[in-house]
PDB file of C-alpha atoms and ligand atoms in Angstrom:
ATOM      1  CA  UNK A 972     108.743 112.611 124.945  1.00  0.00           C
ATOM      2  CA  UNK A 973     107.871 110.092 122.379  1.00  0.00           C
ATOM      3  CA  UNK A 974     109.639 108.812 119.851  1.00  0.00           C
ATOM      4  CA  UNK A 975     108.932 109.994 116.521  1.00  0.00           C
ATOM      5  CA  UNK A 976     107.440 107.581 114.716  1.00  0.00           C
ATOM      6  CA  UNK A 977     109.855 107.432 111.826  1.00  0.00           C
ATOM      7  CA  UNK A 978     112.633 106.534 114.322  1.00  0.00           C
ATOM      8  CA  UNK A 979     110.631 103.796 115.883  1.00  0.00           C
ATOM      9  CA  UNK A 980     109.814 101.701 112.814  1.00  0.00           C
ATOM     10  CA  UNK A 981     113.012 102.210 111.569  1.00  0.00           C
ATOM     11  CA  UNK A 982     114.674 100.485 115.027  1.00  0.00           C
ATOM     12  CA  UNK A 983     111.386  97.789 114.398  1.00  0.00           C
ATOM     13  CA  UNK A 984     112.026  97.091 110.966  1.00  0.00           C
ATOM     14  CA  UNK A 985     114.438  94.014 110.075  1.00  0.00           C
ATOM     15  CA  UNK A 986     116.169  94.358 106.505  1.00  0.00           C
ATOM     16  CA  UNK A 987     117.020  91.162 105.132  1.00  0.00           C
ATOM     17  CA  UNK A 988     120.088  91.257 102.414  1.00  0.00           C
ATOM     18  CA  UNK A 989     119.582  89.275  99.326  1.00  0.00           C
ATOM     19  CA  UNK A 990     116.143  87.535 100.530  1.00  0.00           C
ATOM     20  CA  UNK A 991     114.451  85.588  98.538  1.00  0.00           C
ATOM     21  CA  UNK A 992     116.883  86.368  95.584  1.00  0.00           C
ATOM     22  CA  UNK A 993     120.175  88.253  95.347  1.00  0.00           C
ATOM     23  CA  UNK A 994     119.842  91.954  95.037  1.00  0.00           C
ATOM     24  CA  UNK A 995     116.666  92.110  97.218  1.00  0.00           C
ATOM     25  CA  UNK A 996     116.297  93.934 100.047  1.00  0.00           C
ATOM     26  CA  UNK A 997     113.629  92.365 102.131  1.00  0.00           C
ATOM     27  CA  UNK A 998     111.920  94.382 104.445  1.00  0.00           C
ATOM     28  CA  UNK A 999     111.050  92.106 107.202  1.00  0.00           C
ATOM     29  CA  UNK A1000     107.980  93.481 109.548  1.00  0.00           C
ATOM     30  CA  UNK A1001     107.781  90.450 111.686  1.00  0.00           C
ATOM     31  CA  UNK A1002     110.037  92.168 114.268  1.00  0.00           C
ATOM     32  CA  UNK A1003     107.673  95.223 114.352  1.00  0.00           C
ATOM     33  CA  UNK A1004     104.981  92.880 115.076  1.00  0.00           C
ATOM     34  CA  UNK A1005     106.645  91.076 117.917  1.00  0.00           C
ATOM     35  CA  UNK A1006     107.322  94.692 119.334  1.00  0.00           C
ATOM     36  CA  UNK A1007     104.694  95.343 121.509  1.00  0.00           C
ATOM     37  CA  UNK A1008     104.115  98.964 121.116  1.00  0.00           C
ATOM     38  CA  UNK A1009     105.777  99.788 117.782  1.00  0.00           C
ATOM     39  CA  UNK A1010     102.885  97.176 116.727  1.00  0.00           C
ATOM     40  CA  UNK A1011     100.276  99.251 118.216  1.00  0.00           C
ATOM     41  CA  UNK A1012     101.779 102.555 117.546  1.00  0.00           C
ATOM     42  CA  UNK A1013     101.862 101.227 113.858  1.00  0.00           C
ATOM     43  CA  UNK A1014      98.339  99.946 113.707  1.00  0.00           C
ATOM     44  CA  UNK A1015      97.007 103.512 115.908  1.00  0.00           C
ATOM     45  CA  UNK A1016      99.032 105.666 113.278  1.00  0.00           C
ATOM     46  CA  UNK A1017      97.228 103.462 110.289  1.00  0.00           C
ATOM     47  CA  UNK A1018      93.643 103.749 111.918  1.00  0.00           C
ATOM     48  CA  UNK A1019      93.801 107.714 112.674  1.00  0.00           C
ATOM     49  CA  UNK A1020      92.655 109.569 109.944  1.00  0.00           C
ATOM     50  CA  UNK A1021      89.488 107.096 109.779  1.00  0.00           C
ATOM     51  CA  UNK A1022      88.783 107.629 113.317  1.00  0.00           C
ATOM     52  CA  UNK A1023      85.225 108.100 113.787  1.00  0.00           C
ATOM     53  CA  UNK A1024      84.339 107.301 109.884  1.00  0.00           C
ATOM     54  CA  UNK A1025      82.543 104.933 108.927  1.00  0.00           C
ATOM     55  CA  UNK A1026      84.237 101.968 107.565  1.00  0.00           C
ATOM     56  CA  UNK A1027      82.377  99.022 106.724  1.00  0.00           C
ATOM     57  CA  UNK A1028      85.057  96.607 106.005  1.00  0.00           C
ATOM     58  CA  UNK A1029      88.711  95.990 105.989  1.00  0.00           C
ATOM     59  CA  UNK A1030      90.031  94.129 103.124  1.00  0.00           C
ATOM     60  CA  UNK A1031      93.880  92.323 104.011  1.00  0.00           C
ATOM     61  CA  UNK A1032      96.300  91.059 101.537  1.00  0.00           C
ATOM     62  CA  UNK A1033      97.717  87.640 102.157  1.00  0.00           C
ATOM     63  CA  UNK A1034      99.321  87.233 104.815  1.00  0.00           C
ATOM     64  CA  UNK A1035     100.858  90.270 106.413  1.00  0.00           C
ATOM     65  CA  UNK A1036      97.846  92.374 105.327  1.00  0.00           C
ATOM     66  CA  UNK A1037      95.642  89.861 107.345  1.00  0.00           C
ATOM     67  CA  UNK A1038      97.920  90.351 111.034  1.00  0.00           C
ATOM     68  CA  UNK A1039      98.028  94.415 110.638  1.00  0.00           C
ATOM     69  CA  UNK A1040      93.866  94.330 108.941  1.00  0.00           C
ATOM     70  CA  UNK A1041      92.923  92.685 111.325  1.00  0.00           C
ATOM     71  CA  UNK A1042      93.999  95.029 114.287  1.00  0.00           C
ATOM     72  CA  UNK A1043      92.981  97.677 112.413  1.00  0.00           C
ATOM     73  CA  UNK A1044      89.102  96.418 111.858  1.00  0.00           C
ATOM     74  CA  UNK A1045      88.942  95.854 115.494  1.00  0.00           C
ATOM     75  CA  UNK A1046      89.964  99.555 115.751  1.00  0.00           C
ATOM     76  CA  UNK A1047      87.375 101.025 113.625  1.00  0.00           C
ATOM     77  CA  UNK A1048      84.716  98.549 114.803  1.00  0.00           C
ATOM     78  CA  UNK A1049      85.120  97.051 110.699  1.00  0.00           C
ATOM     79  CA  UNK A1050      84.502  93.639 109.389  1.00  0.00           C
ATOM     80  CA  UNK A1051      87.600  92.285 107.465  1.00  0.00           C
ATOM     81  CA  UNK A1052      87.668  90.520 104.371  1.00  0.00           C
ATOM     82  CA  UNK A1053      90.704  88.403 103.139  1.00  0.00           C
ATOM     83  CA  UNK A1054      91.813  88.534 100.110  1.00  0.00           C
ATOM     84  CA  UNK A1055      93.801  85.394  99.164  1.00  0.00           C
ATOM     85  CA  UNK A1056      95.731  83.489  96.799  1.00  0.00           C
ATOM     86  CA  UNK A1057      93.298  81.534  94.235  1.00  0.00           C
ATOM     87  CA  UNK A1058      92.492  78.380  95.379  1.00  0.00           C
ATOM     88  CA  UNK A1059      92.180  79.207  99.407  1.00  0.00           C
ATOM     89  CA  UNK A1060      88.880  80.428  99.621  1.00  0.00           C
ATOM     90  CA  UNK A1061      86.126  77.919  99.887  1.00  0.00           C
ATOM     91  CA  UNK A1062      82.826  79.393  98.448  1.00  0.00           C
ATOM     92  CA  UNK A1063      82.595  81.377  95.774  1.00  0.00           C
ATOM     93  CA  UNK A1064      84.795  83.773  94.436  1.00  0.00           C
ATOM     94  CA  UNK A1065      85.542  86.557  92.142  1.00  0.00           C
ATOM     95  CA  UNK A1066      89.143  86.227  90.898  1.00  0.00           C
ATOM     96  CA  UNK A1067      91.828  88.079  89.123  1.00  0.00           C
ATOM     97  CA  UNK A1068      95.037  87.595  87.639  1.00  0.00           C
ATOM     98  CA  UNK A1069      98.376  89.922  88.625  1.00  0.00           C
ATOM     99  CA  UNK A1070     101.752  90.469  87.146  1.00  0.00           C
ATOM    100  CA  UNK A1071     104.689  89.205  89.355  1.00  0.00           C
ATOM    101  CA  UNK A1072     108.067  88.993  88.302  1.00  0.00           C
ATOM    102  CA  UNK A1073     108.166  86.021  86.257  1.00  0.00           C
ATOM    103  CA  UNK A1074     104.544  85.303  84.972  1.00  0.00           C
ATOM    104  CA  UNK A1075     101.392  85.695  86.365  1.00  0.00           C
ATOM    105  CA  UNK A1076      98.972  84.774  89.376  1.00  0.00           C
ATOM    106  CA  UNK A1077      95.435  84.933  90.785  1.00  0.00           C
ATOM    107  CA  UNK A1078      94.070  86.498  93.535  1.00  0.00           C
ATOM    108  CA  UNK A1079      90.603  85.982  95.158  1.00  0.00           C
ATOM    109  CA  UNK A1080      87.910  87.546  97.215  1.00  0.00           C
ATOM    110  CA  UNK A1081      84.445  85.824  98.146  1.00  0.00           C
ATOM    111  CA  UNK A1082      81.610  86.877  95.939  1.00  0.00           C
ATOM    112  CA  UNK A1083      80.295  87.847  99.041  1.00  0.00           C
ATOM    113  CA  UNK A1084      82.302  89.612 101.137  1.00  0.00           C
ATOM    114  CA  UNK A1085      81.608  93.307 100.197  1.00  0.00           C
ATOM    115  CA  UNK A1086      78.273  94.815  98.755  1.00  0.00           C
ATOM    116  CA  UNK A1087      78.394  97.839  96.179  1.00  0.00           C
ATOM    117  CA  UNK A1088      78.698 100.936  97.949  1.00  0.00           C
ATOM    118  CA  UNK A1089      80.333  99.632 100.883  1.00  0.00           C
ATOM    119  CA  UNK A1090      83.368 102.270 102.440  1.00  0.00           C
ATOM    120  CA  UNK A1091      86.529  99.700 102.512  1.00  0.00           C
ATOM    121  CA  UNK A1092      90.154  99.734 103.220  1.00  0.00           C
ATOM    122  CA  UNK A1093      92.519  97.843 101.239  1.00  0.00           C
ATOM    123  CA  UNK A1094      95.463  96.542 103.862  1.00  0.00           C
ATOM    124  CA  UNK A1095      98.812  95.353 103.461  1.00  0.00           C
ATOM    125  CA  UNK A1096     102.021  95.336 105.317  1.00  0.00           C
ATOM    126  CA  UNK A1097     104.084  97.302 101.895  1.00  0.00           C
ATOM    127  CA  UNK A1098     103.202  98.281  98.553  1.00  0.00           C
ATOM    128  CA  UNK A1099     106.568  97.505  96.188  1.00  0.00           C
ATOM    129  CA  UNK A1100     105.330  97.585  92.205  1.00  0.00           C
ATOM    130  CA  UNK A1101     101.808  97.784  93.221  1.00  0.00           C
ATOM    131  CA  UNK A1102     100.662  94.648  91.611  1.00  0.00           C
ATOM    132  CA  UNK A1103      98.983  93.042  94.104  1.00  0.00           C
ATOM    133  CA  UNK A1104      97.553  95.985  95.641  1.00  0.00           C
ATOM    134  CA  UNK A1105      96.120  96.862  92.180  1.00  0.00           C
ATOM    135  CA  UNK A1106      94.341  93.230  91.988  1.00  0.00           C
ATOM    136  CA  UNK A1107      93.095  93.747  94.836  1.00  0.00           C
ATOM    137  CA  UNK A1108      91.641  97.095  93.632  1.00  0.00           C
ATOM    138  CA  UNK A1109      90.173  95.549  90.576  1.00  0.00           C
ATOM    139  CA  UNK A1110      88.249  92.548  93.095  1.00  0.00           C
ATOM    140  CA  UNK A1111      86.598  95.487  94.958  1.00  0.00           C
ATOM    141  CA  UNK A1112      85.478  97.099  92.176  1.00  0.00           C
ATOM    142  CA  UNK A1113      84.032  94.626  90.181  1.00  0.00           C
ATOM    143  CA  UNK A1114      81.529  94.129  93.586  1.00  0.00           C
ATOM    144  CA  UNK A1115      80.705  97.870  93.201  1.00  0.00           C
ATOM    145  CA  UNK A1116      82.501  98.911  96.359  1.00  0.00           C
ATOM    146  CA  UNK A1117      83.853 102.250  97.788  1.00  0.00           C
ATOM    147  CA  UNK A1118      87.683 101.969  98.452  1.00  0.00           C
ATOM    148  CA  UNK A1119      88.357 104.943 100.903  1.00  0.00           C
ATOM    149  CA  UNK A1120      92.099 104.332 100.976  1.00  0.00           C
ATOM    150  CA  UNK A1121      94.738 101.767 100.475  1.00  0.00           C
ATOM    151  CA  UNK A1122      97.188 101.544 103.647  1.00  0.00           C
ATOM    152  CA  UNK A1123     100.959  99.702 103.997  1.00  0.00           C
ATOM    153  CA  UNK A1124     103.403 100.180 106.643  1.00  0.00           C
ATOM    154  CA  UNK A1125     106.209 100.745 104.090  1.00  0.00           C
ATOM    155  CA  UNK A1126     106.551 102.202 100.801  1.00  0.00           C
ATOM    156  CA  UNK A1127     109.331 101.073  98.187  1.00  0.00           C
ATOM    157  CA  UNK A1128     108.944 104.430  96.229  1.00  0.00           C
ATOM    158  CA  UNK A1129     111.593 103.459  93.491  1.00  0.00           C
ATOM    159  CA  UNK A1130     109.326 100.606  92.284  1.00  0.00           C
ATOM    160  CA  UNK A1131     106.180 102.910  91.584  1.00  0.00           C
ATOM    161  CA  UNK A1132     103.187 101.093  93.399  1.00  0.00           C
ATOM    162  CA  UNK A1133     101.908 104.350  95.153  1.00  0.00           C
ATOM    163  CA  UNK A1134     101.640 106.341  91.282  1.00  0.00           C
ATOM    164  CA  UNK A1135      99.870 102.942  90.093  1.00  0.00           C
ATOM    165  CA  UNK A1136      97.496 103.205  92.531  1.00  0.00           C
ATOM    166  CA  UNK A1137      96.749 106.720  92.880  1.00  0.00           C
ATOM    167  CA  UNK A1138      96.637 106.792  89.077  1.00  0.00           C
ATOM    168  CA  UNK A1139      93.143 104.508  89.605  1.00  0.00           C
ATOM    169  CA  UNK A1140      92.306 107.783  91.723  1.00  0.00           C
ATOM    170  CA  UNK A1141      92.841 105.235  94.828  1.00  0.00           C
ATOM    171  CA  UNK A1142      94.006 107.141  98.193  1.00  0.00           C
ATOM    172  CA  UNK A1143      97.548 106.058  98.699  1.00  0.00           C
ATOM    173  CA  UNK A1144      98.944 106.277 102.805  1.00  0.00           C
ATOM    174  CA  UNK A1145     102.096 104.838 103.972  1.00  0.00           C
ATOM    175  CA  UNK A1146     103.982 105.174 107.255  1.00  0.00           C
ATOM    176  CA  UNK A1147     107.666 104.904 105.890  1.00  0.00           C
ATOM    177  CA  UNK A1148     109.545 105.217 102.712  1.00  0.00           C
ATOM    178  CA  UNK A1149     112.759 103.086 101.927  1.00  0.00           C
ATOM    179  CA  UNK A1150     114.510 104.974  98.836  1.00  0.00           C
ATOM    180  CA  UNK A1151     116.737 101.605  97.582  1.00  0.00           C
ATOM    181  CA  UNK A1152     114.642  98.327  97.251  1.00  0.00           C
TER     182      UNK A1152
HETATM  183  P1  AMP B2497     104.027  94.387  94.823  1.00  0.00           P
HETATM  184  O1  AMP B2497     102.872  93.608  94.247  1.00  0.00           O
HETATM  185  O2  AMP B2497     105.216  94.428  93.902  1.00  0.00           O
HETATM  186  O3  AMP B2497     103.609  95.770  95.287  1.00  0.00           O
HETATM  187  O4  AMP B2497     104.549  93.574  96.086  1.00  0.00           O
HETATM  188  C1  AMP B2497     103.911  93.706  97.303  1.00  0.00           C
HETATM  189  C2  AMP B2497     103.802  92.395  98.042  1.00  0.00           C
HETATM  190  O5  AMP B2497     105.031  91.682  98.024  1.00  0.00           O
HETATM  191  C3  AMP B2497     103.459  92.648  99.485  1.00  0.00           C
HETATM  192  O6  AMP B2497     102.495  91.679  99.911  1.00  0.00           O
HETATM  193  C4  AMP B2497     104.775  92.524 100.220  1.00  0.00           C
HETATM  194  O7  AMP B2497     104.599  91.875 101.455  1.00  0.00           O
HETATM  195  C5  AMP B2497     105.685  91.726  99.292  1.00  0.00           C
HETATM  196  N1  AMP B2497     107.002  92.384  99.067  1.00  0.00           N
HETATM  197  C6  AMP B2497     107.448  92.894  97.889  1.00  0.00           C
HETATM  198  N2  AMP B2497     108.688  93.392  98.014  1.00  0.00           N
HETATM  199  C7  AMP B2497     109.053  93.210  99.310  1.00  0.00           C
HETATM  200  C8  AMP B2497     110.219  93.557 100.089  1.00  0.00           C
HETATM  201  N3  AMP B2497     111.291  94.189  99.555  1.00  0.00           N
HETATM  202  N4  AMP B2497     110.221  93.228 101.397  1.00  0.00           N
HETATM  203  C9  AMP B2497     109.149  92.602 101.965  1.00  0.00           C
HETATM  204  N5  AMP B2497     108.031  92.263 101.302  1.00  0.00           N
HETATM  205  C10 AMP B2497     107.963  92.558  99.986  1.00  0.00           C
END
């Protein structure tokens, strides 16, 4: 019988103590992806409920969010759009700026890379206090576009990102919680 799928990203996931700073638990997915089927269970188990819907583009968050996106719009027969630190992209882009700890930064899409109305799927690896899932919200939306659902392999409950995001009425799924940070 298989595995349920809580147990096998658990065994897949690699918690790093006190990385980058002290008191952080970093939740390291790099050993899911060098797993050979916890990687595709992972990216099968993030594609299924928008099996056979149409889904015109997957957006991924730099970088993690560009490894598991980009499975995942091969899945669903998507295009994928990055969305990037400022300064990365080389035409032209719509940009916004994002609360992190200390300060603030930009992200950036391509003017280009989604029309309005298009169905898309905001990607990352884990959604934490939701900041940079949010700007990446606000990038889509400003190009008029149709965000079906925003998708993460983990969810750090504690720090809120999921309520931030479903309070912009955006569709919130996650494969596995981790109660402390
Ligand atoms: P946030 O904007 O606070 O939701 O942070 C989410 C982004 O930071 C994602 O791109 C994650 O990859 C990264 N991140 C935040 N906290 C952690 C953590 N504890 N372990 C691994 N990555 C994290």
């Amino acid at each position: 019988m298989r595995q349920p799928l809580e147990e096998t990203l658990l065994a897949a996931i690699r918690t790093i103590p006190d990385y980058p700073k002290p008191g952080v638990q970093f939740r390291d997915i790099t050993t899911l992806l060098g797993n050979a089927g916890a990687f595709r269970r992972t990216v099968d188990e993030l594609v299924h409920p928008y099996a056979g819907s149409k889904i015109d583009k997957i957006a991924g968050i730099e970088a993690r969010g560009f490894i598991l996106g980009g499975a995942i719009a091969h899945q669903l027969s998507s295009g994928f759009i990055p969305i990037r630190k400022k300064g990365k992209l080389p035409h032209e882009t719509v940009r916004v700026a994002y609360s992190l700890e200390y300060g603030l930064d930009e992200m950036e899409m391509h003017r280009d890379a989604v029309s309005a109305g298009e169905k898309v799927i905001i990607v990352d690896d884990l959604i934490a206090t939701g900041g940079t899932a949010e700007a990446a919200v606000r990038l889509l939306k400003q190009m008029g576009a149709d965000i079906v659902a925003a998708c993460f392999v983990i969810d750090l409950p504690d720090l809120g990102g999921r309520a931030r995001l479903e309070a912009l009425g955006v569709n919130v799924r996650t494969l596995i919680a981790f109660q402390e940070q």
